Amino acid sequence: MSNLNPISPSSDNSNGFSRFIKKFYWRDYVVYITFVVIFLIFSGSLFKMGFLSPNNLLNILRQTATISVMAVAMTFVLAAAEIDLSVGAVAGLASVTTAIIIGQFGILAGILAGLLTGVLIGLLNGFLITKVGIPSFLVTLGMQGVATGTAMWITKTAPIPIANETYTFIFGSGNVGIIPTLFIWTILALLIGHACLKSTPFGRQVLATGGNETAARYSGINTKKIKYITFVIMSVVSSISGMLYAGRLHSGRFQWGQGDELSVIAAVVLGGTSLFGGKGSVIGTIIGAILIGLINNGLILMGLEASQQMIVRGAIIILAVALTGRKTQS
Amino acid sequence: MTPAIIEMKRITKEFNHIRVLDHINFELLQGEIHALLGENGAGKSTLMKILRGIYQPEEGEILINGKAVTINSPSDSRLNGISMVFQEFSLIPSLTVAQNIFLTRESRSKLGLINDRIDEKKASILLHEMGVDLDPSLPVEQLSTGYRQLTEIVAALSQDAQILILDEPTASLTHTETMTLFGLLRKLKERGISIIYISHRMEEIFQIADRITVLRDGKNIITEQVQNLSIQQVIEHILGHKDVREIKKSTYLVDPTATPLLEVNHLNCNQEVCDVSFKLFAGEVLGLAGLMGSGRTELVQTIFGITPAQSGDIKVKGKKVRINDAKSGMKAKIAFIPEDRRLQGLSTMHSIKENFELPLINLRKLEKHKIFVDDHKIVALANGFVEKLQIKCDSIDKEIRLLSGGNQQKVVIAKWLSTEPDILIMDEPTAGVDIGTKTEILEMARNLANEGKGVVIISSELQELLSISDRIVIIKNGSIVDEMLRTEVKSEDKLHQIIQGAQASV
């Protein structure tokens, strides 16, 4: 109606604004808005508990690093319309292999052993999914058991201590100035992941594969190869995350990373990546991961019991994902 | 005289003030197989949708068994004994034949539990009566397409369907399966069941139908007994007198001694492409004509590498090339515009730019410092093509799903022209695009040929195929059965007859 009325600038303005609101892709920004809102709420209500102290904030970053790093790789997996449920278990197994080999052959061999663990599991996952044709959900669910079981078996479920201080400094316990090395790992994952998804042929091909696999194939993309590579990267990054656990906790143990797959996937979906593929944002993912850490931290400061924390955390994640998911359906 | 089971009188239907059905009369007798014919857009499917309660006519009445009825929904239609057998099958693959036939109407045991054995017995009696040799305890996923269709027909009959609508039922059936289907249809006819049979395949219609009705531009052109008509006459009725129009003769003649741009020798693939050999010369538009399911799409997919050949060879400019996936096809400077743009051509959730860049990125032609994609170059290229092909959009960041069919197709074309192919293969490039865009696409194909490239084009619209091609090869059952210069084709009619196999040559 106001189109017919040229003399009303105010209605034109509100028109423009409502158009802006309509055009604004909520799902892409839900994570940032939620982040700011929750941060402000916690800043106010938990101020006396020291929520805003630099120490607490650095702590949040330290604790979320392992999730953040895996979530960056998971962004690629979900963007390619696949899923990997074995990430937490792979992290646990890699922490164990690294710890054992460091004890016997030193730091370099230990790091290589950890990476090799990831490469092998990634190759196996990729092979079963793309060559044999088993859905990734099932393959990686099975691999979760295989990896955890192997880690328990070779350690007889005991933790393997790591005495090498260079290792623990680089992988998780050290600080460069006031900056924790874990935060540096997060930034590294963010930069490499973002550039890779946004600006390399590989990233574009992952998105195309997830958006419409047939059309991608008709465009000459070897979609199986793209997925294969994605799964190998995912497992290698999970093993790096496992090594970060080992560094932070000065030991390798099968339990490190257990159950992380859920937080990782939640972080990625919160960050605006579609569970159905074709869309992904590494920056959103990192914010999503830190948001989950923020919630955990706030709940602990509030003095909630572990059981109560789980309930609140679950509810917040469902709410945020429901908000992000709305746009996908329409 | 047998009574009419359905009478549709003076049916008129409009969409946006455009009349798609204009006072149509259609009559189906009891125990009759009535073929409904017409080009795409002639009004066949709209008429059937009215019968199935999906659309309501603006004017006209429907009588069933002499009583006026209103059909406001698909369930009304079913209550009146009308059942449609779909091209995309509506069976559940993991359930057995019997479970599918009696879905939601399963027999119960005394305890109220579903008893599969009773249903299997009932199904086996039903199948036996119909003369269909099929084990009702087999899961549907283990059946061939033909038997799935038979199962679907039996399921419809078990719900007391009196009137069956079959839409292109033989499109994906083998010859033997078709014969089994016809056997069943004849049995049904004897039992007084009436069948509306929609098909483009003349031969089959003349085998199975009692009467024929031809629709053109929303009007009933003729309803007549089959024995009073010839294939030629039916084709004339379908096309109208468009074929009288002079076909522009091509002045281009290929030099058969030159090295062909593309040479295909004894190509075989999955029994859908059988020993195919042909040549494409520079500067030429080659038309591939054939019915749906003739193997024409499979042939071009094999050449481009989507489904690699099992034997035979492909030469580009006289050099043998190995094409085992789409990328090797691209490297041989072939571009392929697929039949289904929304499924195969584009990712509709992504933008014009994101779709446009894929082939070039894949060929590693757009890299800066060997690592990153050069977005400045892509944006410039994409904008260039948007302008050249007159793609209507606010920007190249517009999502594909928001574009019209014609503009979407232009994006597919732009995406492939960007690879600078020597050979452009187009499978139904004008399907579902508006008239204006159609002309633009055909002109573009012609211009490419004039620039010295080679174009292979598949189209179901013969007039279009005749207006663009220099030479036409005809495909049937996966093999090339005939080849002719356009100048040798006397009319659209004649070509139609050759494709239908009514005549061996012109």
JSON list of N, CA and C in Angstrom, two decimals, chain B residues 358-393:
[
{"chain": "B", "resi": 358, "resn": "LEU", "atom": "N", "xyz": [32.19, -24.37, -11.01]},
{"chain": "B", "resi": 358, "resn": "LEU", "atom": "CA", "xyz": [32.62, -25.75, -10.72]},
{"chain": "B", "resi": 358, "resn": "LEU", "atom": "C", "xyz": [33.47, -26.43, -11.80]},
{"chain": "B", "resi": 359, "resn": "PRO", "atom": "N", "xyz": [33.04, -26.41, -13.08]},
{"chain": "B", "resi": 359, "resn": "PRO", "atom": "CA", "xyz": [33.88, -27.09, -14.07]},
{"chain": "B", "resi": 359, "resn": "PRO", "atom": "C", "xyz": [35.29, -26.50, -14.17]},
{"chain": "B", "resi": 360, "resn": "LEU", "atom": "N", "xyz": [35.36, -25.18, -14.14]},
{"chain": "B", "resi": 360, "resn": "LEU", "atom": "CA", "xyz": [36.68, -24.54, -14.27]},
{"chain": "B", "resi": 360, "resn": "LEU", "atom": "C", "xyz": [37.55, -24.83, -13.05]},
{"chain": "B", "resi": 361, "resn": "ILE", "atom": "N", "xyz": [36.96, -24.80, -11.87]},
{"chain": "B", "resi": 361, "resn": "ILE", "atom": "CA", "xyz": [37.72, -25.12, -10.66]},
{"chain": "B", "resi": 361, "resn": "ILE", "atom": "C", "xyz": [38.23, -26.54, -10.76]},
{"chain": "B", "resi": 362, "resn": "ASN", "atom": "N", "xyz": [37.35, -27.41, -11.24]},
{"chain": "B", "resi": 362, "resn": "ASN", "atom": "CA", "xyz": [37.70, -28.81, -11.34]},
{"chain": "B", "resi": 362, "resn": "ASN", "atom": "C", "xyz": [38.82, -29.05, -12.34]},
{"chain": "B", "resi": 363, "resn": "LEU", "atom": "N", "xyz": [38.84, -28.23, -13.38]},
{"chain": "B", "resi": 363, "resn": "LEU", "atom": "CA", "xyz": [39.91, -28.36, -14.37]},
{"chain": "B", "resi": 363, "resn": "LEU", "atom": "C", "xyz": [41.16, -27.61, -13.91]},
{"chain": "B", "resi": 364, "resn": "ARG", "atom": "N", "xyz": [41.12, -27.07, -12.68]},
{"chain": "B", "resi": 364, "resn": "ARG", "atom": "CA", "xyz": [42.25, -26.35, -12.10]},
{"chain": "B", "resi": 364, "resn": "ARG", "atom": "C", "xyz": [42.69, -25.19, -12.99]},
{"chain": "B", "resi": 365, "resn": "LYS", "atom": "N", "xyz": [41.69, -24.42, -13.45]},
{"chain": "B", "resi": 365, "resn": "LYS", "atom": "CA", "xyz": [42.04, -23.32, -14.35]},
{"chain": "B", "resi": 365, "resn": "LYS", "atom": "C", "xyz": [41.95, -21.98, -13.66]},
{"chain": "B", "resi": 366, "resn": "LEU", "atom": "N", "xyz": [41.61, -21.98, -12.39]},
{"chain": "B", "resi": 366, "resn": "LEU", "atom": "CA", "xyz": [41.29, -20.71, -11.77]},
{"chain": "B", "resi": 366, "resn": "LEU", "atom": "C", "xyz": [42.11, -20.47, -10.52]},
{"chain": "B", "resi": 367, "resn": "GLU", "atom": "N", "xyz": [43.34, -20.94, -10.51]},
{"chain": "B", "resi": 367, "resn": "GLU", "atom": "CA", "xyz": [44.05, -20.82, -9.26]},
{"chain": "B", "resi": 367, "resn": "GLU", "atom": "C", "xyz": [45.07, -19.69, -9.27]},
{"chain": "B", "resi": 368, "resn": "LYS", "atom": "N", "xyz": [45.09, -19.04, -8.10]},
{"chain": "B", "resi": 368, "resn": "LYS", "atom": "CA", "xyz": [46.09, -18.02, -7.83]},
{"chain": "B", "resi": 368, "resn": "LYS", "atom": "C", "xyz": [47.15, -18.72, -6.98]},
{"chain": "B", "resi": 369, "resn": "HIS", "atom": "N", "xyz": [48.38, -18.51, -7.21]},
{"chain": "B", "resi": 369, "resn": "HIS", "atom": "CA", "xyz": [49.46, -19.10, -6.42]},
{"chain": "B", "resi": 369, "resn": "HIS", "atom": "C", "xyz": [49.29, -20.61, -6.23]},
{"chain": "B", "resi": 370, "resn": "LYS", "atom": "N", "xyz": [48.60, -21.27, -7.12]},
{"chain": "B", "resi": 370, "resn": "LYS", "atom": "CA", "xyz": [48.45, -22.72, -7.08]},
{"chain": "B", "resi": 370, "resn": "LYS", "atom": "C", "xyz": [47.62, -23.23, -5.90]},
{"chain": "B", "resi": 371, "resn": "ILE", "atom": "N", "xyz": [47.13, -22.36, -5.03]},
{"chain": "B", "resi": 371, "resn": "ILE", "atom": "CA", "xyz": [46.39, -22.87, -3.88]},
{"chain": "B", "resi": 371, "resn": "ILE", "atom": "C", "xyz": [44.96, -22.33, -3.87]},
{"chain": "B", "resi": 372, "resn": "PHE", "atom": "N", "xyz": [44.83, -21.03, -3.96]},
{"chain": "B", "resi": 372, "resn": "PHE", "atom": "CA", "xyz": [43.51, -20.44, -3.78]},
{"chain": "B", "resi": 372, "resn": "PHE", "atom": "C", "xyz": [42.80, -20.20, -5.10]},
{"chain": "B", "resi": 373, "resn": "VAL", "atom": "N", "xyz": [41.47, -20.23, -5.01]},
{"chain": "B", "resi": 373, "resn": "VAL", "atom": "CA", "xyz": [40.66, -19.96, -6.18]},
{"chain": "B", "resi": 373, "resn": "VAL", "atom": "C", "xyz": [40.67, -18.46, -6.45]},
{"chain": "B", "resi": 374, "resn": "ASP", "atom": "N", "xyz": [40.81, -18.10, -7.70]},
{"chain": "B", "resi": 374, "resn": "ASP", "atom": "CA", "xyz": [40.87, -16.67, -8.06]},
{"chain": "B", "resi": 374, "resn": "ASP", "atom": "C", "xyz": [39.45, -16.14, -8.26]},
{"chain": "B", "resi": 375, "resn": "ASP", "atom": "N", "xyz": [38.88, -15.60, -7.19]},
{"chain": "B", "resi": 375, "resn": "ASP", "atom": "CA", "xyz": [37.49, -15.17, -7.26]},
{"chain": "B", "resi": 375, "resn": "ASP", "atom": "C", "xyz": [37.27, -13.97, -8.17]},
{"chain": "B", "resi": 376, "resn": "HIS", "atom": "N", "xyz": [38.28, -13.09, -8.27]},
{"chain": "B", "resi": 376, "resn": "HIS", "atom": "CA", "xyz": [38.11, -11.92, -9.16]},
{"chain": "B", "resi": 376, "resn": "HIS", "atom": "C", "xyz": [37.89, -12.40, -10.58]},
{"chain": "B", "resi": 377, "resn": "LYS", "atom": "N", "xyz": [38.67, -13.37, -10.98]},
{"chain": "B", "resi": 377, "resn": "LYS", "atom": "CA", "xyz": [38.58, -13.89, -12.33]},
{"chain": "B", "resi": 377, "resn": "LYS", "atom": "C", "xyz": [37.21, -14.56, -12.56]},
{"chain": "B", "resi": 378, "resn": "ILE", "atom": "N", "xyz": [36.77, -15.33, -11.56]},
{"chain": "B", "resi": 378, "resn": "ILE", "atom": "CA", "xyz": [35.47, -16.01, -11.70]},
{"chain": "B", "resi": 378, "resn": "ILE", "atom": "C", "xyz": [34.34, -15.01, -11.83]},
{"chain": "B", "resi": 379, "resn": "VAL", "atom": "N", "xyz": [34.37, -13.98, -10.95]},
{"chain": "B", "resi": 379, "resn": "VAL", "atom": "CA", "xyz": [33.29, -12.98, -10.97]},
{"chain": "B", "resi": 379, "resn": "VAL", "atom": "C", "xyz": [33.25, -12.30, -12.33]},
{"chain": "B", "resi": 380, "resn": "ALA", "atom": "N", "xyz": [34.42, -11.95, -12.85]},
{"chain": "B", "resi": 380, "resn": "ALA", "atom": "CA", "xyz": [34.47, -11.28, -14.15]},
{"chain": "B", "resi": 380, "resn": "ALA", "atom": "C", "xyz": [33.92, -12.19, -15.24]},
{"chain": "B", "resi": 381, "resn": "LEU", "atom": "N", "xyz": [34.36, -13.45, -15.22]},
{"chain": "B", "resi": 381, "resn": "LEU", "atom": "CA", "xyz": [33.89, -14.41, -16.22]},
{"chain": "B", "resi": 381, "resn": "LEU", "atom": "C", "xyz": [32.39, -14.62, -16.12]},
{"chain": "B", "resi": 382, "resn": "ALA", "atom": "N", "xyz": [31.92, -14.83, -14.89]},
{"chain": "B", "resi": 382, "resn": "ALA", "atom": "CA", "xyz": [30.49, -15.11, -14.68]},
{"chain": "B", "resi": 382, "resn": "ALA", "atom": "C", "xyz": [29.65, -13.92, -15.13]},
{"chain": "B", "resi": 383, "resn": "ASN", "atom": "N", "xyz": [30.09, -12.71, -14.76]},
{"chain": "B", "resi": 383, "resn": "ASN", "atom": "CA", "xyz": [29.34, -11.53, -15.19]},
{"chain": "B", "resi": 383, "resn": "ASN", "atom": "C", "xyz": [29.32, -11.41, -16.70]},
{"chain": "B", "resi": 384, "resn": "GLY", "atom": "N", "xyz": [30.44, -11.76, -17.33]},
{"chain": "B", "resi": 384, "resn": "GLY", "atom": "CA", "xyz": [30.51, -11.74, -18.79]},
{"chain": "B", "resi": 384, "resn": "GLY", "atom": "C", "xyz": [29.46, -12.66, -19.40]},
{"chain": "B", "resi": 385, "resn": "PHE", "atom": "N", "xyz": [29.33, -13.87, -18.85]},
{"chain": "B", "resi": 385, "resn": "PHE", "atom": "CA", "xyz": [28.36, -14.82, -19.39]},
{"chain": "B", "resi": 385, "resn": "PHE", "atom": "C", "xyz": [26.92, -14.39, -19.10]},
{"chain": "B", "resi": 386, "resn": "VAL", "atom": "N", "xyz": [26.71, -13.81, -17.92]},
{"chain": "B", "resi": 386, "resn": "VAL", "atom": "CA", "xyz": [25.36, -13.34, -17.57]},
{"chain": "B", "resi": 386, "resn": "VAL", "atom": "C", "xyz": [24.90, -12.32, -18.62]},
{"chain": "B", "resi": 387, "resn": "GLU", "atom": "N", "xyz": [25.85, -11.47, -19.02]},
{"chain": "B", "resi": 387, "resn": "GLU", "atom": "CA", "xyz": [25.51, -10.46, -20.01]},
{"chain": "B", "resi": 387, "resn": "GLU", "atom": "C", "xyz": [25.33, -11.07, -21.40]},
{"chain": "B", "resi": 388, "resn": "LYS", "atom": "N", "xyz": [26.26, -11.94, -21.75]},
{"chain": "B", "resi": 388, "resn": "LYS", "atom": "CA", "xyz": [26.25, -12.53, -23.10]},
{"chain": "B", "resi": 388, "resn": "LYS", "atom": "C", "xyz": [25.00, -13.39, -23.32]},
{"chain": "B", "resi": 389, "resn": "LEU", "atom": "N", "xyz": [24.64, -14.16, -22.32]},
{"chain": "B", "resi": 389, "resn": "LEU", "atom": "CA", "xyz": [23.48, -15.04, -22.48]},
{"chain": "B", "resi": 389, "resn": "LEU", "atom": "C", "xyz": [22.19, -14.39, -21.98]},
{"chain": "B", "resi": 390, "resn": "GLN", "atom": "N", "xyz": [22.30, -13.15, -21.53]},
{"chain": "B", "resi": 390, "resn": "GLN", "atom": "CA", "xyz": [21.15, -12.40, -21.02]},
{"chain": "B", "resi": 390, "resn": "GLN", "atom": "C", "xyz": [20.41, -13.18, -19.94]},
{"chain": "B", "resi": 391, "resn": "ILE", "atom": "N", "xyz": [21.18, -13.60, -18.93]},
{"chain": "B", "resi": 391, "resn": "ILE", "atom": "CA", "xyz": [20.57, -14.27, -17.78]},
{"chain": "B", "resi": 391, "resn": "ILE", "atom": "C", "xyz": [19.97, -13.20, -16.88]},
{"chain": "B", "resi": 392, "resn": "LYS", "atom": "N", "xyz": [18.68, -13.31, -16.60]},
{"chain": "B", "resi": 392, "resn": "LYS", "atom": "CA", "xyz": [18.02, -12.28, -15.82]},
{"chain": "B", "resi": 392, "resn": "LYS", "atom": "C", "xyz": [18.19, -12.55, -14.32]},
{"chain": "B", "resi": 393, "resn": "CYS", "atom": "N", "xyz": [18.93, -11.67, -13.64]},
{"chain": "B", "resi": 393, "resn": "CYS", "atom": "CA", "xyz": [19.16, -11.82, -12.20]},
{"chain": "B", "resi": 393, "resn": "CYS", "atom": "C", "xyz": [19.69, -10.50, -11.66]}
]
